Structures are given as C-alpha cells and as structure tokens.
PDB file of C-alpha atoms in Angstrom:
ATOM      1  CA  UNK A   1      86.187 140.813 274.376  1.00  0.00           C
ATOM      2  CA  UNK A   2      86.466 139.454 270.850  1.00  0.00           C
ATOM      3  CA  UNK A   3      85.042 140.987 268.043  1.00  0.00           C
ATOM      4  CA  UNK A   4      83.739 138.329 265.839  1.00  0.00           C
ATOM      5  CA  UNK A   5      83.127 138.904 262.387  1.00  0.00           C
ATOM      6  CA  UNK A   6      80.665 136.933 260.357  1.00  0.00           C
ATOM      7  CA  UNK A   7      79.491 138.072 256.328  1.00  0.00           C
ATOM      8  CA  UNK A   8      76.884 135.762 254.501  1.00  0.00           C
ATOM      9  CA  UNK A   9      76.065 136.430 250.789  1.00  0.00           C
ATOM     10  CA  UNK A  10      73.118 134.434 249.379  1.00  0.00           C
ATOM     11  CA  UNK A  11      71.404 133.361 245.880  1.00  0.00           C
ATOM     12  CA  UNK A  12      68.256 132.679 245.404  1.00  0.00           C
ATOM     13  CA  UNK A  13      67.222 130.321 243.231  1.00  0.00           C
ATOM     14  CA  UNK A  14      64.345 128.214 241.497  1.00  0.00           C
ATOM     15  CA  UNK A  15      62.306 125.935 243.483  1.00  0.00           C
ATOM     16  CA  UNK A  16      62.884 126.541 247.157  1.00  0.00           C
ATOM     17  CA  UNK A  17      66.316 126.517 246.279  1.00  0.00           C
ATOM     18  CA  UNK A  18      69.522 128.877 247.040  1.00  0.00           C
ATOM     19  CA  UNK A  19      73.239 129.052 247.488  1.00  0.00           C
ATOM     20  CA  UNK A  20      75.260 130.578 250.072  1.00  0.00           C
ATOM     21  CA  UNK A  21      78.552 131.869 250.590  1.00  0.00           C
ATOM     22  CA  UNK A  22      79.807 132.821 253.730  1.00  0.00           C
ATOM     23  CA  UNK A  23      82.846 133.947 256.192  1.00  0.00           C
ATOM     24  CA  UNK A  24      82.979 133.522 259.976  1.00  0.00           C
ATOM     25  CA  UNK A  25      84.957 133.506 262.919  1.00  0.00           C
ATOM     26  CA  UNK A  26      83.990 131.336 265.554  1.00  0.00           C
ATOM     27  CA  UNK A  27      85.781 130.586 269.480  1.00  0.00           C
ATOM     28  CA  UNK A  28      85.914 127.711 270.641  1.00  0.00           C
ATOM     29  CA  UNK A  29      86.639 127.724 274.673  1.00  0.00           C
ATOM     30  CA  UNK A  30      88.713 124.894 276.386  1.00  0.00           C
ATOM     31  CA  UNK A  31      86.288 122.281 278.468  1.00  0.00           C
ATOM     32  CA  UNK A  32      86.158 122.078 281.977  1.00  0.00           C
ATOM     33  CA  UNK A  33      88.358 118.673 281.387  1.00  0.00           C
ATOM     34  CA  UNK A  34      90.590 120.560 279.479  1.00  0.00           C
ATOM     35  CA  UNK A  35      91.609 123.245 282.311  1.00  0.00           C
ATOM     36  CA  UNK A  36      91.229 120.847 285.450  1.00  0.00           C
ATOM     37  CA  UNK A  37      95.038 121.186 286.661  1.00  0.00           C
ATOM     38  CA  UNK A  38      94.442 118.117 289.142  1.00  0.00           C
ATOM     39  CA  UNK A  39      96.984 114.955 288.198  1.00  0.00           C
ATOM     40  CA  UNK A  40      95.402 111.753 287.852  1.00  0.00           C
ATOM     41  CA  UNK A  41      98.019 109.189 289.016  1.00  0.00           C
ATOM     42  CA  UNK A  42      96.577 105.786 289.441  1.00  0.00           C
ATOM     43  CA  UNK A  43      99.114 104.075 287.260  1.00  0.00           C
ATOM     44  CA  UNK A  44     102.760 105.030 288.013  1.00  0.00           C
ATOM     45  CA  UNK A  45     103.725 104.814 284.216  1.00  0.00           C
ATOM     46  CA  UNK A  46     100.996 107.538 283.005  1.00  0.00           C
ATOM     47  CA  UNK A  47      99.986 110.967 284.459  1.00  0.00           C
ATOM     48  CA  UNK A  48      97.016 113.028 283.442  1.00  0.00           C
ATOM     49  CA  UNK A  49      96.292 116.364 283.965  1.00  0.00           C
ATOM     50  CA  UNK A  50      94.429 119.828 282.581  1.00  0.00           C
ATOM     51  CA  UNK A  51      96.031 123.015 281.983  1.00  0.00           C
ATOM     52  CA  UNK A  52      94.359 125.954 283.479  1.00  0.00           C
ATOM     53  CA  UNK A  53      96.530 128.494 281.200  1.00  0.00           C
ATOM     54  CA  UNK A  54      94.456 127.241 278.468  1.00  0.00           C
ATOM     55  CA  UNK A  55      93.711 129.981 275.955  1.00  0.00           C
ATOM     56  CA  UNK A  56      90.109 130.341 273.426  1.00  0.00           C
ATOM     57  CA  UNK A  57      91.191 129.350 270.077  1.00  0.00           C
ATOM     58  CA  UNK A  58      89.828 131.663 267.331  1.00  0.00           C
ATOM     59  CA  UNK A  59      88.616 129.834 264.026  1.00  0.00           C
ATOM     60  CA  UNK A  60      88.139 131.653 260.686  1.00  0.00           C
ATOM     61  CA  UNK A  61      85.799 129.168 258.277  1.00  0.00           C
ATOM     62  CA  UNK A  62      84.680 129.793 254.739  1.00  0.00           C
ATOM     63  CA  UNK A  63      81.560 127.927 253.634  1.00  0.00           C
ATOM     64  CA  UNK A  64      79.565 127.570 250.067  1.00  0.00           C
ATOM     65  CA  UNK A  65      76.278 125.783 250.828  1.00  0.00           C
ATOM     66  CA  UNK A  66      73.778 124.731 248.399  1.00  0.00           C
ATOM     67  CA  UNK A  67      69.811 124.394 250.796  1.00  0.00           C
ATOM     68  CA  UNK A  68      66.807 123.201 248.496  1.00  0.00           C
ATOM     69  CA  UNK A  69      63.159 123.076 251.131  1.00  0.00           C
ATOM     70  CA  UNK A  70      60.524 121.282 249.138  1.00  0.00           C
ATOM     71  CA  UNK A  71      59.030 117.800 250.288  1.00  0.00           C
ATOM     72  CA  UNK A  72      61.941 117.346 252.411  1.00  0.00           C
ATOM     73  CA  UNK A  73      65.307 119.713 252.983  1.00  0.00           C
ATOM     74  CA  UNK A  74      69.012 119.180 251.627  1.00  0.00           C
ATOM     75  CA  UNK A  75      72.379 120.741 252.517  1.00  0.00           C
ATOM     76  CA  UNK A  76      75.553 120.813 250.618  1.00  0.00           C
ATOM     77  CA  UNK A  77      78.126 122.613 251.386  1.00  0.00           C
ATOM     78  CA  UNK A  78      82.238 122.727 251.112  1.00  0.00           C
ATOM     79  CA  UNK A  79      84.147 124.521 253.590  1.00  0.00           C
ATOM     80  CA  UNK A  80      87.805 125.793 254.671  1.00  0.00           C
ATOM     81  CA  UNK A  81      88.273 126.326 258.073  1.00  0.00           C
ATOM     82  CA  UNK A  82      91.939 127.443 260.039  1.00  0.00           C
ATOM     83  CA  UNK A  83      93.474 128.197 263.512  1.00  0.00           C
ATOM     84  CA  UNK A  84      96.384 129.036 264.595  1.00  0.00           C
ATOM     85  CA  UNK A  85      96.599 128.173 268.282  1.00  0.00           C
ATOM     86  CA  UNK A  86      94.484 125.333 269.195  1.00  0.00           C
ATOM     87  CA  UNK A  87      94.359 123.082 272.388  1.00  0.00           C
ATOM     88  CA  UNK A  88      96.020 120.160 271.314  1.00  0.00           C
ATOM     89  CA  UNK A  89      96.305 116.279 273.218  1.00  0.00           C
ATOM     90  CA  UNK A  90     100.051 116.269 274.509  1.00  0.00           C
ATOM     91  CA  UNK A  91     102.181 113.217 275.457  1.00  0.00           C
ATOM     92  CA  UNK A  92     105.718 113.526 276.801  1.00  0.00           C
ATOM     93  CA  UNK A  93     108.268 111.527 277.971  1.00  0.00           C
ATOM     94  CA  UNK A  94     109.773 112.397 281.528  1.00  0.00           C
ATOM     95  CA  UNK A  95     111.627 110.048 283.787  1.00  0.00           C
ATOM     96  CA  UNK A  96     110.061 106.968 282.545  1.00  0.00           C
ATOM     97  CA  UNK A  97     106.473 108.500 282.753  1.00  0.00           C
ATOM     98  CA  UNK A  98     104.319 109.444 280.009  1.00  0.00           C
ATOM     99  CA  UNK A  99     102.719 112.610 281.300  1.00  0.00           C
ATOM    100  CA  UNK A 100      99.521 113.788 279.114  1.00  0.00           C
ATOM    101  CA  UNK A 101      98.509 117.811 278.811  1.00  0.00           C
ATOM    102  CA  UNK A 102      96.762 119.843 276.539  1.00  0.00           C
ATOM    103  CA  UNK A 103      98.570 123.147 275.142  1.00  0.00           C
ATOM    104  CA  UNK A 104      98.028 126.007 272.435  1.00  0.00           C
ATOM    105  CA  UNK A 105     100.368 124.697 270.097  1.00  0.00           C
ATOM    106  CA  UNK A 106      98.714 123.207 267.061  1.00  0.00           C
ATOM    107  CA  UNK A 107      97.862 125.356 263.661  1.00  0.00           C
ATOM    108  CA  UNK A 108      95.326 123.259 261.790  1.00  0.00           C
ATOM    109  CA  UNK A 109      94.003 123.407 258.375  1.00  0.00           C
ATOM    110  CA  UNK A 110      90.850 121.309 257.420  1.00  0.00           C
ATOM    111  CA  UNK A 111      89.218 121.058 253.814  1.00  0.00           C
ATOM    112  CA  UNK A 112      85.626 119.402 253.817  1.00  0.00           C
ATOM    113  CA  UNK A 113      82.662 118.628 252.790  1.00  0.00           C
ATOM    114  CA  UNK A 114      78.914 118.456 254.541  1.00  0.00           C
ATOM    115  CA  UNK A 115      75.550 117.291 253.638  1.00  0.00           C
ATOM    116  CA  UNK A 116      72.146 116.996 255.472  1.00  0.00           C
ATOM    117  CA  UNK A 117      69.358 115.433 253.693  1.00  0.00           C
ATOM    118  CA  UNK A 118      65.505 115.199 255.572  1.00  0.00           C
ATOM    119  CA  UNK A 119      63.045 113.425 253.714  1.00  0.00           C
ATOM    120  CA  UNK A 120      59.158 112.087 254.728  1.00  0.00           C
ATOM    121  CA  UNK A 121      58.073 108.983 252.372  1.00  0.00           C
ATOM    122  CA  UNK A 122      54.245 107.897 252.764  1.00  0.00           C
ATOM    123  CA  UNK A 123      53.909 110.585 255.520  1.00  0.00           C
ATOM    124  CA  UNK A 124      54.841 108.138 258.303  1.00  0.00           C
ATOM    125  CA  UNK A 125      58.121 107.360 257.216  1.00  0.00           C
ATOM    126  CA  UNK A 126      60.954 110.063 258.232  1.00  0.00           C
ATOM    127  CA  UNK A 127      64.674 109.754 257.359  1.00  0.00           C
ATOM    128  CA  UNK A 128      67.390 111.893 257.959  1.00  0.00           C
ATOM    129  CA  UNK A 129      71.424 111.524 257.440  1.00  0.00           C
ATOM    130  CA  UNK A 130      74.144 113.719 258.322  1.00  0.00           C
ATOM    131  CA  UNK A 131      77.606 113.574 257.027  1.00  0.00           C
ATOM    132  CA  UNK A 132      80.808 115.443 256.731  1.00  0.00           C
ATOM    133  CA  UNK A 133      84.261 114.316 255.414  1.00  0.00           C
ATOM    134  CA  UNK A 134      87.144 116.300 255.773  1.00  0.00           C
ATOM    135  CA  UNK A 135      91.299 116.391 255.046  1.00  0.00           C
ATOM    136  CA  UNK A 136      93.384 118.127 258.147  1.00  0.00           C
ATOM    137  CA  UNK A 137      96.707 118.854 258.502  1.00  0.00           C
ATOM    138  CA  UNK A 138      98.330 120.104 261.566  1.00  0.00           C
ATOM    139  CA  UNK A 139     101.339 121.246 262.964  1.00  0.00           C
ATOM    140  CA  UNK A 140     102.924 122.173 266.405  1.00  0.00           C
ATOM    141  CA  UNK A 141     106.107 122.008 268.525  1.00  0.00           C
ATOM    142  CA  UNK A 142     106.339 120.010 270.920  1.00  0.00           C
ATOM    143  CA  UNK A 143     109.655 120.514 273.517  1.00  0.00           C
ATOM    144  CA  UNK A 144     111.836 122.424 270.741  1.00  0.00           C
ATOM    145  CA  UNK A 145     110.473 119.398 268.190  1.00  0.00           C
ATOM    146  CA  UNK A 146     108.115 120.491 265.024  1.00  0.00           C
ATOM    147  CA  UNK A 147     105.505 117.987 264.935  1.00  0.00           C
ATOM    148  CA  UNK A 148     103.258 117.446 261.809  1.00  0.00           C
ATOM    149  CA  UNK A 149     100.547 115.264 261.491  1.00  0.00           C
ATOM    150  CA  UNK A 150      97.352 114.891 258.526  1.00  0.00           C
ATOM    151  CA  UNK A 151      94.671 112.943 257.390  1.00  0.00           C
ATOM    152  CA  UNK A 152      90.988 111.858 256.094  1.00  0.00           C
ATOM    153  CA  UNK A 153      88.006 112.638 259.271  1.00  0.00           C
ATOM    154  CA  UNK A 154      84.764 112.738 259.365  1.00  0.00           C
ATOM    155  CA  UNK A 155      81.343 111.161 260.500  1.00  0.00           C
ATOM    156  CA  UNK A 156      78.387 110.007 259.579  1.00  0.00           C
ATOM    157  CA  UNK A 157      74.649 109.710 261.178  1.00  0.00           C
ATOM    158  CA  UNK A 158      71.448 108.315 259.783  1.00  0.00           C
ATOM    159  CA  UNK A 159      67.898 108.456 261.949  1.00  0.00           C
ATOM    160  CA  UNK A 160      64.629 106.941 261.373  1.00  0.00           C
ATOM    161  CA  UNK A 161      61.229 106.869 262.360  1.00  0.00           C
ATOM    162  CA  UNK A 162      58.028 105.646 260.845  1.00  0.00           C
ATOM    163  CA  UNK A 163      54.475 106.105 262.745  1.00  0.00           C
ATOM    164  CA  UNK A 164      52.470 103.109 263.406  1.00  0.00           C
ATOM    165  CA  UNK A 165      48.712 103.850 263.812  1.00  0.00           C
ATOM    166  CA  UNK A 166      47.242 104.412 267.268  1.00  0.00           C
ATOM    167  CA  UNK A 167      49.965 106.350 268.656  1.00  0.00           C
ATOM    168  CA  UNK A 168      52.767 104.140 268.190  1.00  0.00           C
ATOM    169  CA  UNK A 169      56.668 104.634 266.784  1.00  0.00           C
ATOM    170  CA  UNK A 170      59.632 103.183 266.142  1.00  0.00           C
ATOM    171  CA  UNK A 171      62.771 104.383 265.342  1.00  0.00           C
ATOM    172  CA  UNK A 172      66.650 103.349 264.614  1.00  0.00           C
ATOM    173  CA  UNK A 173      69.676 105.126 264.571  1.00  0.00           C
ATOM    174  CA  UNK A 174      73.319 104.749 263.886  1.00  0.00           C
ATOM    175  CA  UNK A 175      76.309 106.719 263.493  1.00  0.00           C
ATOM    176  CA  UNK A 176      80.074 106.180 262.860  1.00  0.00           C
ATOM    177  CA  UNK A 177      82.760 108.694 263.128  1.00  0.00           C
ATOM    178  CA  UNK A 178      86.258 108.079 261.701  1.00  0.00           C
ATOM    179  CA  UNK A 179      89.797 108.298 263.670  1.00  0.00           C
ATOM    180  CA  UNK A 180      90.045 112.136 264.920  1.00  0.00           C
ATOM    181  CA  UNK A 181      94.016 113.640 263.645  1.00  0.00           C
ATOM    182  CA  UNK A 182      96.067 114.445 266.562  1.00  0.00           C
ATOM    183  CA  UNK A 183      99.382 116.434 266.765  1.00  0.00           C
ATOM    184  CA  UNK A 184     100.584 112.826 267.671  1.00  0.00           C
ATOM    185  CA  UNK A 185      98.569 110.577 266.647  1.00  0.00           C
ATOM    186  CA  UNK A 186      94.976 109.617 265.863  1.00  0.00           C
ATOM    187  CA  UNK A 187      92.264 108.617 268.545  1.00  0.00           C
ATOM    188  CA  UNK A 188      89.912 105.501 267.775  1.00  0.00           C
ATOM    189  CA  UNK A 189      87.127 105.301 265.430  1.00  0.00           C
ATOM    190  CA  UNK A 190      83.618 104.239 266.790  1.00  0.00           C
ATOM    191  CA  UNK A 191      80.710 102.799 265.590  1.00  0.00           C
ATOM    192  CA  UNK A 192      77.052 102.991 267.223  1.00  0.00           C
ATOM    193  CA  UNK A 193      73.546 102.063 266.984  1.00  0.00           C
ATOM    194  CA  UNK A 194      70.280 101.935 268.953  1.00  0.00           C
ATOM    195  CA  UNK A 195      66.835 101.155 268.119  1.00  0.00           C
ATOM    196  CA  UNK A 196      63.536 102.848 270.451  1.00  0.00           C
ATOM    197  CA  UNK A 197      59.896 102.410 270.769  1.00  0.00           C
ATOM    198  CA  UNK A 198      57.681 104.791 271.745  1.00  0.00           C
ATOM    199  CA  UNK A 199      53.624 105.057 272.671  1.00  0.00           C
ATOM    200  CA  UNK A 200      51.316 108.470 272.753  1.00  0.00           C
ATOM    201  CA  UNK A 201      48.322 108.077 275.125  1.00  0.00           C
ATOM    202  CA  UNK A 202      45.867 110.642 276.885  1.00  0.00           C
ATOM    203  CA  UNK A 203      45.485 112.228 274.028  1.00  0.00           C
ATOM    204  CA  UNK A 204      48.783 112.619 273.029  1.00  0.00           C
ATOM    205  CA  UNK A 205      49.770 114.307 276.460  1.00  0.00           C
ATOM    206  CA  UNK A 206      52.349 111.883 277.692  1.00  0.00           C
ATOM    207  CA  UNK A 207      54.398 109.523 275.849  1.00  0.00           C
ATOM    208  CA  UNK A 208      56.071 106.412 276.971  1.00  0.00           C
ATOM    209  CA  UNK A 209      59.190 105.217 275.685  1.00  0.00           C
ATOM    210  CA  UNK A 210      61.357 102.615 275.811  1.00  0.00           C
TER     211      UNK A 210
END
C-alpha cells in the first residue's frame, strides 16, 4: 500500500542529446532466501537461517543523467540514494556458535556514479560496457552495539559481438564487481568471463549456439 513518488525534469539538448534530473522512491522486497526461517545446521560451529519478519525497505534516490542517441547511445549519470531500514547480513556470537540472520537494522548512504556506452564500428562490430562506482556508508545496531561500516563498490561489464558473414557470430564477455559493504564486513569480489559462438540457418529461423 505504498505510495511511491517519482518526479523527472528533463533538458533537451543539441544533437540527440539531453540531461535529466530526477527523484524516486523505489522498494525493494526481501528474497525468498531472505525470509526462509528454516536453520541450516550441517556444521555445529555455524547456523543459518531467514527471517520471515522481514520488512520492504523504502529507497529515496536522486539522479542527474546526461543520454546522447546518435551512432551509438551513452549514459552518465551521478546519483544519491538512502534508506533507513534495510535487510542487512547478521553474524552473532551465541554459545560458541556463530548464528547468521538478516534484520532491518542498517541506514545506508551511497554516492555514485554510472555510465552505459553502446557503440556499432563497421556495422558488424557491437560493443557495449556498463559501469557504476559508488562510496557507502552504513550503520546499524547490532545487540545494544552501534555498528558502522563504509567503503568504495561497484562493477563493471563489457559485451561484444561482431557478425561473421553467412550467419555466423561470436561474442565475449566479462564482468567484475568489487567487494559489496556489509554492516560487518565486506563479501568477496569476483571476476568473470565467457566467450560464445553462434550460427543462423533456415533462413534465419533457428539459431544454434554454443
């Protein structure tokens, strides 16, 4: 039953060109991992579980975003985003036993920047990067102790294609996306990349991949 404001204010400009300035809220809902209140035992030292008491958290974001369109697209854009209750990964000590929970206790802050560029050279080749870098800082209590955590996130994706003659593509893509900030803690960064091949045939009705 939320009412969810959203204003947008935008700028033309010359070629294909315009800014943007903009104020949302958004909700984001807990996942079904998030809620499940079974507890995952298998090693007598940890405990998992969900909490189904879960609340949405309600996010209020500001965004200025520069979009050109001409032979390809670009997106700039800084943006301010803030909570005040969201789900956050909890670890306490009890007995020995380091049981793990999520709870609305965190009030989070994040300053960033994002940037899209899509570009065709030679009209065969298509590349396309994503990226967004960010500063949070966060705060919650944890068991009658104020925890406070912050630090540089973000993540970055790059895709692309080129088309062979006679039906045929290839394509590569790779991503990497930083540590995520915790209440207590940081999770691990990754890294990723993959490579396909693809062929068009019956007139471009099916396609098989690989």
């Amino acid at each position: 039953n939320n009412l969810i404001p959203s204003v947008s204010v935008q700028r033309k400009l010359k070629n294909m060109a315009s800014l943007n300035l903009g104020y949302t809220q958004r909700i984001e809902r807990p996942s079904i991992w998030q809620l499940n209140p079974f507890v995952e035992r298998s090693d007598p030292r940890f405990s998992y579980s969900g909490n189904p008491d879960l609340k949405s958290v309600l996010n209020h974001s500001f965004e200025l975003r520069y979009s050109k369109f001409k032979k390809g697209s670009i997106n700039l854009g800084l943006s301010y985003n803030f909570a005040n209750n969201t789900i956050q990964h909890v670890v306490e000590l009890v007995d020995n036993v380091s049981r793990t929970t999520y709870q609305n206790i965190g009030k989070n802050r994040n300053i960033g920047f994002n940037g899209s560029i899509n570009y065709t050279f030679m009209s065969k080749l298509n590349m396309n990067l994503n990226t967004r870098l960010g500063y949070t800082w966060i705060e919650g209590i944890v068991n009658n102790s104020l925890y406070k955590n912050e630090g540089m996130q973000g993540h970055s994706y790059i895709y692309g294609n080129y088309r062979f003659e006679k039906g045929w593509r290839a394509g590569i893509n790779a991503g990497y996306s930083s540590p995520w900030i915790r209440l207590q803690g940081q999770s691990n960064a990754y890294l990723y990349s993959s490579a396909s091949l693809s062929k068009e045939f019956l007139n471009k009705k099916a396609t098989f991949s690989m």
